[in-house]
Amino acid sequence: MKVVTVGDNCMDVYKDSGKAYPGGNPVNVAVYLKSLGAEPAYIGWVGTDNYGEEMIKSIRNKGVDTTHLSIKEGKTAVTDVHMEGNDRRFGDYDEGVMSEFALTGEELEFIAAHQLVHAGLWGHAENYFSLFKKKGLLTSFDFSDQLAHKLVQSLLPYVDYPFFSYKENDAFIRQFLKSAVGKGSKIAVATLGEKGSLAYDGRDFYEYGVVDTDAVDTMGAGDSFIAGFTYGILKGLSIESCLELGAKTAAKTIGYFGAW
């Protein structure tokens, strides 16, 4: 089960403690997929600083293929994180070398050898999704909570499994997911925080709650849900089972500090 994730990585620096943890949506999804049993690869850029070394080492130690993770002159991306109880709030984001990220022809051929490709809103990979679809890849994309972002309209025809973050299971999000599928997606999914998740496949809605756990840090919860859901899809599980696996994977993640 070969999956490739593409785009942003960053060091999450907790200002209160001074500790830094590797992260970024595509990186996190790759690491969680590995823990589930997939064979993930990650493609992105890091800088020539110490954070770049730490990022590469950390991802590689988790068993993710880093053969196409490139080092570019400059700084690795950094996000400032502040804790509010067990929840986190993001502060300043310095994109570093990832601001110029682009894929090479060789990297595109490497991606084409996988079953599914995943990226996120800040990864500079969106322009390649029409090509991914032409090559017959399954595609997933994390739009986060940016439901009004211009990419929602332009990218959905090329995204089989779009993921959105919202607050509750209401009429708005149901219509939104219907619209997403109407633009070409196979299954549109919304994570709803403590209210669980919701999916729509063009015919029916599917709901799942959350798995009870002692929350330590919610960092990476959404990314681990995406990993669980997409892993379930590749395993041929039902939509209900995919939502359940996403919830169980997220529950494990929030039980410890940092994304992974």
XYZ file of N, CA and C in Angstrom:
780
model
N 0.853 -1.190 0.000
C 0.000 0.000 0.000
C 0.891 1.243 0.000
N 1.167 1.760 -1.191
C 2.129 2.845 -1.341
C 1.424 4.200 -1.452
N 1.766 5.096 -0.548
C 1.172 6.434 -0.490
C 2.300 7.456 -0.465
N 2.103 8.587 -1.135
C 3.094 9.661 -1.087
C 2.409 10.946 -0.646
N 3.035 11.653 0.266
C 2.526 12.944 0.718
C 3.491 14.030 0.258
N 2.933 15.175 -0.121
C 3.717 16.200 -0.798
C 3.449 17.573 -0.194
N 4.534 18.343 0.023
C 4.350 19.734 0.410
C 4.979 20.125 1.723
N 4.239 20.917 2.497
C 4.812 21.615 3.636
C 5.248 20.713 4.779
N 6.324 21.126 5.392
C 6.757 20.607 6.685
C 7.122 21.818 7.524
N 7.099 21.677 8.836
C 7.546 22.772 9.690
C 7.881 22.229 11.068
N 8.739 22.953 11.753
C 9.006 22.652 13.148
C 8.009 23.435 13.989
N 7.241 22.715 14.809
C 6.297 23.354 15.715
C 7.043 23.705 16.999
N 7.263 24.987 17.208
C 8.047 25.452 18.357
C 7.095 25.951 19.438
N 7.066 25.253 20.559
C 6.204 25.629 21.682
C 6.906 26.723 22.488
N 6.359 27.925 22.400
C 7.023 29.086 22.997
C 7.095 28.998 24.510
N 6.132 28.320 25.138
C 6.122 28.238 26.600
C 7.266 27.384 27.134
N 7.573 26.297 26.424
C 8.608 25.375 26.898
C 9.912 25.480 26.119
N 9.845 26.060 24.929
C 11.027 26.149 24.088
C 11.301 24.884 23.292
N 10.477 23.860 23.479
C 10.680 22.606 22.759
C 10.131 22.703 21.342
N 10.741 21.954 20.428
C 10.334 21.965 19.022
C 10.056 20.546 18.553
N 8.987 20.396 17.800
C 8.593 19.088 17.296
C 8.383 19.159 15.783
N 8.828 18.159 15.032
C 8.603 18.159 13.589
C 7.138 17.945 13.260
N 6.665 18.605 12.207
C 5.268 18.467 11.828
C 5.009 19.006 10.439
N 3.775 19.427 10.218
C 3.304 19.816 8.893
C 2.355 18.740 8.394
N 1.235 19.133 7.813
C 0.197 18.167 7.441
C 0.699 16.974 6.633
N 1.405 17.166 5.502
C 1.848 16.001 4.736
C 2.820 15.106 5.508
N 3.707 15.724 6.292
C 4.641 14.946 7.108
C 3.885 14.109 8.130
N 2.981 14.748 8.845
C 2.219 14.034 9.873
C 1.417 12.883 9.279
N 0.737 13.142 8.164
C -0.066 12.098 7.533
C 0.811 10.918 7.145
N 2.008 11.187 6.614
C 2.923 10.112 6.232
C 3.336 9.275 7.443
N 3.667 9.941 8.526
C 4.097 9.223 9.741
C 2.965 8.365 10.298
N 1.766 8.913 10.351
C 0.629 8.148 10.869
C 0.286 6.978 9.948
N 0.398 7.170 8.646
C 0.135 6.079 7.710
C 1.126 4.935 7.921
N 2.371 5.281 8.183
C 3.378 4.245 8.455
C 2.996 3.446 9.688
N 2.524 4.119 10.715
C 2.152 3.423 11.954
C 0.960 2.492 11.744
N 0.167 2.772 10.710
C -0.995 1.936 10.413
C -0.646 0.745 9.533
N 0.528 0.797 8.901
C 0.945 -0.328 8.073
C 1.157 -0.016 6.609
N 0.995 1.234 6.204
C 1.217 1.622 4.811
C 2.706 1.821 4.552
N 3.048 2.044 3.276
C 4.421 2.349 2.876
C 4.446 3.777 2.338
N 4.610 4.762 3.216
C 4.535 6.157 2.774
C 5.892 6.744 2.403
N 5.855 7.694 1.488
C 7.011 8.515 1.156
C 6.600 9.975 1.328
N 7.557 10.822 1.656
C 7.283 12.252 1.807
C 8.208 13.040 0.889
N 7.636 14.005 0.173
C 8.400 14.901 -0.698
C 8.212 16.330 -0.219
N 9.308 16.995 0.091
C 9.261 18.381 0.532
C 10.660 18.956 0.579
N 10.778 20.185 1.045
C 12.067 20.859 1.177
C 12.304 21.264 2.628
N 13.549 21.088 3.099
C 13.980 21.631 4.382
C 15.197 22.516 4.148
N 15.531 23.331 5.135
C 16.674 24.221 5.021
C 17.970 23.588 5.471
N 19.027 24.376 5.412
C 20.362 23.909 5.789
C 20.651 24.158 7.263
N 19.635 24.478 8.054
C 19.812 24.734 9.480
C 19.650 23.449 10.296
N 19.784 23.582 11.613
C 19.657 22.413 12.497
C 18.256 21.811 12.452
N 17.247 22.664 12.273
C 15.880 22.152 12.183
C 15.707 21.245 10.968
N 16.394 21.579 9.881
C 16.329 20.735 8.692
C 16.884 19.350 8.961
N 18.026 19.299 9.642
C 18.628 18.012 10.008
C 17.693 17.218 10.903
N 17.100 17.906 11.874
C 16.201 17.230 12.813
C 14.958 16.704 12.101
N 14.433 17.481 11.155
C 13.254 17.060 10.412
C 13.530 15.775 9.636
N 14.615 15.769 8.888
C 14.953 14.595 8.078
C 15.167 13.374 8.970
N 15.932 13.538 10.016
C 16.237 12.425 10.913
C 14.970 11.881 11.554
N 14.105 12.774 11.993
C 12.883 12.351 12.685
C 11.957 11.577 11.753
N 11.767 12.092 10.537
C 10.884 11.419 9.581
C 11.451 10.055 9.199
N 12.742 10.027 8.929
C 13.395 8.770 8.526
C 13.307 7.737 9.640
N 13.479 8.184 10.884
C 13.424 7.257 12.014
C 12.044 6.643 12.200
N 11.019 7.302 11.659
C 9.662 6.767 11.734
C 9.375 5.783 10.597
N 10.357 5.588 9.723
C 10.199 4.605 8.656
C 9.597 5.140 7.379
N 9.498 6.465 7.262
C 8.962 7.080 6.052
C 10.085 7.238 5.025
N 9.786 6.963 3.746
C 10.745 7.115 2.665
C 11.073 8.601 2.478
N 12.345 8.969 2.694
C 12.760 10.370 2.564
C 13.715 10.571 1.385
N 13.729 9.646 0.440
C 14.670 9.735 -0.681
C 14.416 10.960 -1.560
N 13.216 11.530 -1.466
C 12.904 12.707 -2.267
C 12.627 13.933 -1.399
N 13.176 13.912 -0.197
C 13.133 15.079 0.682
C 14.411 15.867 0.414
N 14.292 17.092 -0.068
C 15.452 17.862 -0.521
C 15.892 18.917 0.492
N 17.190 19.173 0.512
C 17.772 20.223 1.351
C 18.102 21.416 0.467
N 17.555 22.582 0.831
C 17.792 23.810 0.086
C 18.443 24.849 0.996
N 19.285 25.673 0.421
C 19.961 26.710 1.192
C 18.942 27.664 1.812
N 18.984 27.784 3.142
C 18.047 28.661 3.826
C 17.496 28.036 5.085
N 16.338 28.531 5.520
C 15.738 28.112 6.783
C 14.600 27.116 6.591
N 14.516 26.174 7.509
C 13.382 25.263 7.566
C 12.176 26.027 8.114
N 11.001 25.687 7.646
C 9.787 26.368 8.099
C 9.572 26.169 9.601
N 9.043 27.214 10.253
C 8.805 27.191 11.699
C 7.435 27.788 11.994
N 6.694 27.116 12.884
C 5.423 27.640 13.373
C 5.505 27.817 14.884
N 5.147 28.994 15.381
C 5.085 29.222 16.825
C 3.773 28.662 17.357
N 3.852 27.895 18.451
C 2.669 27.271 19.028
C 2.532 27.701 20.487
N 1.314 28.071 20.879
C 1.023 28.446 22.260
C -0.044 27.501 22.801
N 0.144 26.995 23.999
C -0.825 26.100 24.611
C -1.846 26.888 25.422
N -3.114 26.509 25.255
C -4.205 27.035 26.074
C -4.927 25.832 26.660
N -4.526 25.449 27.858
C -5.010 24.199 28.434
C -4.418 23.051 27.654
N -5.265 22.148 27.177
C -4.792 21.043 26.350
C -4.907 21.322 24.856
N -5.340 22.530 24.539
C -5.474 22.908 23.134
C -4.310 23.807 22.755
N -4.064 23.893 21.426
C -2.952 24.716 20.983
C -3.442 25.796 20.039
N -2.724 26.928 20.056
C -3.021 28.036 19.163
C -1.757 28.364 18.372
N -1.930 28.513 17.056
C -0.788 28.798 16.210
C -0.517 30.293 16.163
N 0.762 30.636 16.236
C 1.181 32.026 16.135
C 1.833 32.288 14.788
N 2.995 32.930 14.799
C 3.691 33.273 13.565
C 4.158 32.031 12.814
N 4.143 32.131 11.487
C 4.592 31.045 10.627
C 5.617 31.590 9.645
N 6.833 31.050 9.700
C 7.889 31.419 8.763
C 8.064 30.250 7.802
N 7.676 30.458 6.549
C 7.642 29.371 5.573
C 9.032 28.895 5.146
N 10.031 29.739 5.304
C 11.395 29.334 4.963
C 11.521 28.910 3.506
N 12.333 27.893 3.254
C 12.602 27.459 1.884
C 11.368 26.891 1.187
N 10.375 26.447 1.952
C 9.171 25.868 1.346
C 8.381 26.885 0.521
N 8.677 28.160 0.678
C 7.947 29.186 -0.080
C 8.182 29.057 -1.581
N 9.283 28.415 -1.973
C 9.606 28.259 -3.394
C 9.435 26.817 -3.864
N 8.724 26.007 -3.102
C 8.621 24.574 -3.397
C 8.017 24.294 -4.771
N 8.635 23.353 -5.476
C 8.119 22.884 -6.768
C 8.604 21.449 -6.967
N 7.881 20.709 -7.780
C 8.240 19.324 -8.066
C 9.008 19.224 -9.377
N 9.979 18.322 -9.410
C 10.739 18.065 -10.627
C 10.035 16.985 -11.452
N 10.453 16.827 -12.685
C 9.905 15.774 -13.525
C 10.151 14.399 -12.946
N 11.327 14.203 -12.374
C 11.653 12.906 -11.773
C 10.774 12.641 -10.565
N 10.499 13.670 -9.777
C 9.638 13.507 -8.615
C 8.203 13.182 -9.029
N 7.748 13.788 -10.115
C 6.402 13.489 -10.609
C 6.296 12.033 -11.057
N 7.349 11.507 -11.666
C 7.353 10.090 -12.055
C 7.367 9.197 -10.821
N 8.100 9.601 -9.801
C 8.134 8.857 -8.544
C 6.746 8.810 -7.922
N 6.066 9.938 -7.906
C 4.714 10.011 -7.345
C 3.773 9.082 -8.095
N 3.915 9.030 -9.412
C 3.016 8.232 -10.250
C 3.082 6.740 -9.939
N 4.141 6.302 -9.242
C 4.288 4.889 -8.902
C 3.544 4.517 -7.624
N 2.800 5.463 -7.052
C 2.075 5.224 -5.810
C 0.577 5.100 -6.074
N -0.143 4.638 -5.040
C -1.595 4.477 -5.180
C -2.347 5.768 -4.908
N -1.871 6.516 -3.927
C -2.572 7.725 -3.501
C -1.570 8.813 -3.184
N -1.914 10.058 -3.517
C -1.082 11.207 -3.184
C -1.913 12.164 -2.331
N -1.283 12.683 -1.281
C -1.964 13.600 -0.364
C -1.162 14.887 -0.218
N -1.871 15.999 -0.124
C -1.244 17.294 0.140
C -2.213 18.158 0.926
N -1.745 19.348 1.308
C -2.565 20.256 2.097
C -2.523 21.664 1.552
N -3.263 22.527 2.194
C -3.533 23.868 1.690
C -2.293 24.746 1.570
N -1.294 24.535 2.414
C -0.126 25.416 2.415
C 1.110 24.732 1.840
N 0.915 23.702 1.034
C 2.038 22.900 0.563
C 2.528 23.203 -0.833
N 1.891 24.149 -1.545
C 2.293 24.514 -2.908
C 2.263 23.328 -3.870
N 1.357 22.385 -3.634
C 1.249 21.216 -4.511
C -0.025 21.233 -5.346
N -0.871 22.222 -5.146
C -2.191 22.207 -5.772
C -2.150 22.214 -7.306
N -1.136 22.838 -7.873
C -1.080 22.942 -9.334
C -0.795 21.614 -10.026
N -0.430 20.609 -9.244
C -0.095 19.309 -9.823
C -1.249 18.305 -9.775
N -2.354 18.664 -9.137
C -3.402 17.676 -8.903
C -4.116 17.233 -10.180
N -4.259 18.107 -11.152
C -4.859 17.668 -12.412
C -3.972 16.630 -13.082
N -2.665 16.792 -12.951
C -1.722 15.815 -13.506
C -1.795 14.491 -12.743
N -1.912 14.584 -11.413
C -2.033 13.359 -10.614
C -3.240 12.542 -11.073
N -4.347 13.233 -11.308
C -5.563 12.536 -11.741
C -5.386 11.922 -13.129
N -4.702 12.627 -14.033
C -4.444 12.093 -15.367
C -3.605 10.819 -15.305
N -2.740 10.751 -14.294
C -1.886 9.582 -14.138
C -2.594 8.433 -13.414
N -3.859 8.659 -13.048
C -4.650 7.594 -12.446
C -4.489 7.427 -10.949
N -3.891 8.414 -10.282
C -3.708 8.336 -8.834
C -4.987 8.698 -8.091
N -5.201 8.053 -6.950
C -6.188 8.548 -6.005
C -5.591 9.765 -5.328
N -6.427 10.751 -5.010
C -5.923 11.993 -4.436
C -6.708 12.384 -3.196
N -6.005 12.924 -2.217
C -6.671 13.503 -1.051
C -6.014 14.840 -0.742
N -6.779 15.732 -0.095
C -6.290 17.085 0.154
C -6.943 17.625 1.413
N -6.124 18.253 2.265
C -6.638 18.859 3.489
C -6.830 20.356 3.289
N -8.099 20.778 3.298
C -8.423 22.196 3.178
C -8.504 22.880 4.536
N -8.281 22.127 5.617
C -8.342 22.673 6.969
C -9.701 23.336 7.194
N -9.712 24.475 7.859
C -10.976 25.171 8.131
C -11.225 26.303 7.135
N -10.489 26.289 6.029
C -10.575 27.360 5.036
C -11.648 27.042 3.991
N -12.896 26.964 4.419
C -13.976 26.552 3.530
C -14.263 27.572 2.426
N -13.857 28.812 2.630
C -14.097 29.846 1.633
C -12.879 30.096 0.742
N -11.838 29.309 0.920
C -10.614 29.507 0.137
C -10.885 29.280 -1.352
N -10.227 30.048 -2.197
C -10.454 29.939 -3.642
C -10.106 28.557 -4.192
N -9.191 27.845 -3.550
C -8.809 26.519 -4.033
C -9.935 25.497 -3.876
N -10.862 25.765 -2.962
C -11.981 24.838 -2.797
C -12.736 24.699 -4.108
N -12.906 25.793 -4.805
C -13.647 25.765 -6.062
C -12.835 25.150 -7.198
N -11.567 25.531 -7.293
C -10.766 25.117 -8.448
C -10.175 23.720 -8.329
N -9.971 23.246 -7.114
C -9.233 21.994 -6.928
C -10.120 20.760 -6.782
N -11.346 20.943 -6.307
C -12.207 19.791 -6.015
C -12.422 18.827 -7.186
N -12.461 19.278 -8.435
C -12.611 18.316 -9.530
C -11.470 17.292 -9.603
N -10.347 17.587 -8.943
C -9.185 16.706 -9.006
C -8.870 16.036 -7.674
N -9.739 16.216 -6.689
C -9.506 15.646 -5.353
C -10.584 14.609 -5.050
N -10.185 13.356 -4.935
C -11.142 12.290 -4.631
C -11.662 12.391 -3.205
N -10.756 12.703 -2.261
C -11.114 12.707 -0.842
C -10.673 14.028 -0.205
N -11.516 15.063 -0.294
C -11.201 16.333 0.357
C -11.608 16.297 1.833
N -10.774 16.911 2.668
C -11.041 16.965 4.108
C -11.171 18.426 4.537
N -12.196 18.686 5.342
C -12.467 20.025 5.852
C -12.616 19.959 7.369
N -12.325 21.067 8.016
C -12.507 21.171 9.462
C -13.628 22.167 9.733
N -14.593 21.745 10.564
C -15.756 22.586 10.852
C -16.126 22.393 12.314
N -17.219 23.013 12.749
C -17.544 23.042 14.168
C -18.671 22.105 14.578
N -19.626 21.807 13.669
C -20.763 20.986 14.060
C -21.458 20.399 12.834
N -22.295 19.415 13.074
C -23.055 18.753 12.019
C -24.348 19.537 11.787
N -24.280 20.536 10.931
C -25.458 21.367 10.683
C -25.799 21.399 9.193
N -26.826 22.144 8.849
C -27.291 22.199 7.461
C -26.228 22.783 6.534
N -25.454 23.742 7.046
C -24.435 24.366 6.207
C -23.387 23.358 5.752
N -22.822 22.614 6.691
C -21.736 21.695 6.323
C -22.261 20.548 5.475
N -23.495 20.141 5.689
C -24.072 19.085 4.861
C -24.211 19.557 3.404
N -24.675 20.754 3.233
C -24.788 21.287 1.874
C -23.407 21.503 1.268
N -22.459 21.911 2.097
C -21.093 22.138 1.626
C -20.484 20.839 1.114
N -20.645 19.748 1.863
C -20.104 18.462 1.432
C -20.808 17.961 0.176
N -22.120 18.210 0.078
C -22.851 17.855 -1.143
C -22.262 18.593 -2.339
N -21.976 19.865 -2.158
C -21.408 20.668 -3.228
C -20.036 20.160 -3.639
N -19.238 19.739 -2.652
C -17.898 19.220 -2.938
C -17.968 17.977 -3.813
N -18.867 17.078 -3.474
C -19.034 15.866 -4.279
C -19.590 16.221 -5.657
N -20.452 17.210 -5.702
C -21.006 17.650 -6.974
C -19.956 18.205 -7.920
N -18.854 18.683 -7.369
C -17.772 19.213 -8.204
C -16.819 18.123 -8.675
N -16.996 16.891 -8.188
C -16.173 15.803 -8.697
C -15.525 14.892 -7.672
N -15.606 15.227 -6.392
C -14.983 14.387 -5.377
C -15.771 13.090 -5.180
N -15.079 12.039 -4.739
C -15.733 10.759 -4.454
C -16.449 10.801 -3.109
N -15.704 11.182 -2.060
C -16.250 11.277 -0.708
C -15.689 12.545 -0.065
N -16.551 13.429 0.391
C -16.123 14.643 1.075
C -16.306 14.446 2.579
N -15.306 14.854 3.352
C -15.287 14.574 4.788
C -15.070 15.856 5.583
N -15.821 16.008 6.659
C -15.621 17.123 7.583
C -15.337 16.568 8.970
N -14.224 16.991 9.569
C -13.980 16.682 10.976
C -14.595 17.795 11.800
N -15.238 17.423 12.908
C -16.042 18.364 13.692
C -15.550 18.496 15.125
N -14.244 18.298 15.345
C -13.700 18.406 16.691
C -14.319 17.388 17.626
N -14.755 17.839 18.792
C -15.318 16.933 19.789
C -16.681 16.378 19.382
N -17.221 16.869 18.249
C -18.512 16.371 17.769
C -18.373 15.305 16.691
N -17.154 14.829 16.481
C -16.948 13.696 15.604
C -16.651 14.070 14.167
N -17.237 13.329 13.229
C -16.950 13.549 11.818
C -18.179 13.227 10.980
N -18.149 13.735 9.737
C -19.273 13.582 8.825
C -18.719 13.373 7.419
N -19.312 12.446 6.671
C -18.876 12.190 5.302
C -20.083 12.092 4.385
N -19.870 12.427 3.118
C -20.932 12.335 2.117
C -20.353 11.744 0.835
N -21.049 10.774 0.248
C -20.540 10.069 -0.933
C -21.365 10.302 -2.191
N -22.226 11.300 -2.179
C -23.072 11.568 -3.332
C -24.456 10.977 -3.202
N -24.631 10.129 -2.196
C -25.936 9.511 -1.972
C -26.367 9.613 -0.519
N -25.464 9.275 0.389
C -25.795 9.239 1.815
C -24.785 10.015 2.644
N -25.233 10.431 3.841
C -24.341 10.990 4.844
C -23.978 9.890 5.838
N -22.748 9.978 6.368
C -22.267 9.017 7.352
C -21.677 9.806 8.512
N -22.000 9.389 9.728
C -21.533 10.096 10.915
C -20.769 9.164 11.848
N -19.815 9.750 12.558
C -19.126 8.994 13.610
C -18.717 9.969 14.696
N -18.740 9.497 15.926
C -18.386 10.347 17.060
C -16.895 10.347 17.325
N -16.519 10.540 18.549
C -15.109 10.542 18.936
C -14.843 9.366 19.868
N -13.580 9.002 19.975
C -13.153 7.941 20.883
C -12.665 8.591 22.167
N -13.237 8.220 23.287
C -12.864 8.823 24.573
C -11.390 8.562 24.890
N -10.696 9.617 25.271
C -9.304 9.504 25.661
C -8.932 10.709 26.509
N -7.868 10.605 27.269
C -7.381 11.737 28.054
C -6.519 12.615 27.150
N -7.021 13.785 26.809
C -6.325 14.667 25.884
C -5.144 15.352 26.567
N -3.985 15.246 25.937
C -2.776 15.922 26.403
C -2.455 17.103 25.501
N -2.539 16.888 24.186
C -2.232 17.923 23.191
C -2.966 17.549 21.908
N -3.784 18.456 21.397
C -4.582 18.146 20.205
C -3.801 18.299 18.896
N -2.521 18.642 18.988
C -1.699 18.772 17.784
C -1.719 17.475 16.980
N -2.014 17.569 15.709
C -1.971 16.412 14.824
C -3.239 15.580 14.784
N -4.257 15.967 15.539
C -5.480 15.156 15.584
C -6.135 15.053 14.211
N -6.267 16.188 13.524
C -6.887 16.174 12.208
C -6.067 15.402 11.191
N -4.741 15.547 11.258
C -3.864 14.846 10.325
C -3.925 13.334 10.536
N -3.978 12.919 11.797
C -4.054 11.480 12.071
C -5.413 10.923 11.653
N -6.466 11.729 11.768
C -7.769 11.296 11.266
C -7.687 11.049 9.761
N -7.075 11.975 9.037
C -6.929 11.820 7.581
C -6.169 10.542 7.251
N -5.098 10.278 8.000
C -4.318 9.063 7.760
C -5.172 7.817 7.979
N -5.935 7.812 9.072
C -6.781 6.655 9.352
C -7.843 6.450 8.294
N -8.472 7.541 7.872
C -9.528 7.448 6.874
C -8.984 6.965 5.534
N -7.893 7.570 5.063
C -7.352 7.187 3.760
C -6.795 5.769 3.788
N -6.229 5.369 4.914
C -5.762 3.983 5.034
C -6.945 3.031 4.894
N -8.050 3.370 5.527
C -9.248 2.550 5.411
C -9.748 2.468 3.983
N -9.705 3.591 3.271
C -10.112 3.606 1.864
C -9.252 2.643 1.053
N -7.949 2.707 1.244
C -7.043 1.848 0.487
C -7.204 0.374 0.852
N -7.685 0.127 2.067
C -7.945 -1.247 2.499
C -9.304 -1.749 2.015
N -10.085 -0.869 1.411
C -11.401 -1.250 0.922
C -12.475 -1.305 1.984
N -12.276 -0.591 3.103
C -13.254 -0.587 4.184
C -14.463 0.271 3.821
N -15.556 0.061 4.521
C -16.744 0.892 4.334
C -16.461 2.305 4.829
N -17.305 3.245 4.406
C -17.125 4.628 4.845
C -17.257 4.731 6.359
N -18.212 4.011 6.929
C -18.376 4.026 8.387
C -17.102 3.549 9.079
N -16.502 2.487 8.542
C -15.274 1.948 9.147
C -14.103 2.895 8.953
N -14.076 3.608 7.836
C -13.022 4.595 7.606
C -13.119 5.735 8.617
N -14.342 6.206 8.868
C -14.538 7.249 9.876
C -14.121 6.762 11.259
N -14.459 5.521 11.558
C -14.086 4.951 12.850
C -12.571 4.852 12.987
N -11.898 4.381 11.937
C -10.445 4.263 11.994
C -9.802 5.639 12.115
N -10.356 6.631 11.440
C -9.851 7.993 11.586
C -9.967 8.484 13.011
N -11.116 8.231 13.637
C -11.348 8.669 15.021
C -10.404 7.957 15.990
N -10.195 6.664 15.783
C -9.314 5.905 16.675
C -7.857 6.362 16.532
N -7.450 6.659 15.310
C -6.083 7.127 15.086
C -5.879 8.499 15.720
N -6.876 9.366 15.603
C -6.797 10.698 16.210
C -6.738 10.609 17.732
N -7.491 9.669 18.307
C -7.517 9.517 19.765
C -6.138 9.158 20.306
N -5.411 8.337 19.576
C -4.050 7.988 20.003
C -3.147 9.218 19.987
N -3.316 10.053 18.961
C -2.440 11.209 18.778
C -2.594 12.240 19.888
N -3.817 12.496 20.323
C -4.011 13.543 21.327
C -3.651 13.074 22.734
N -3.215 11.819 22.854
C -2.827 11.288 24.146
C -1.397 11.584 24.533
N -0.637 12.266 23.626
C 0.749 12.606 23.961
C 1.067 13.989 23.409
N 2.209 14.544 23.816
C 2.573 15.911 23.453
C 3.244 15.922 22.081
N 2.905 16.947 21.270
C 3.459 17.044 19.925
C 2.662 16.171 18.966
N 2.890 16.372 17.666
C 2.122 15.626 16.670
C 2.452 14.142 16.692
N 3.779 13.803 16.885
C 4.158 12.387 16.955
C 5.511 12.208 17.622
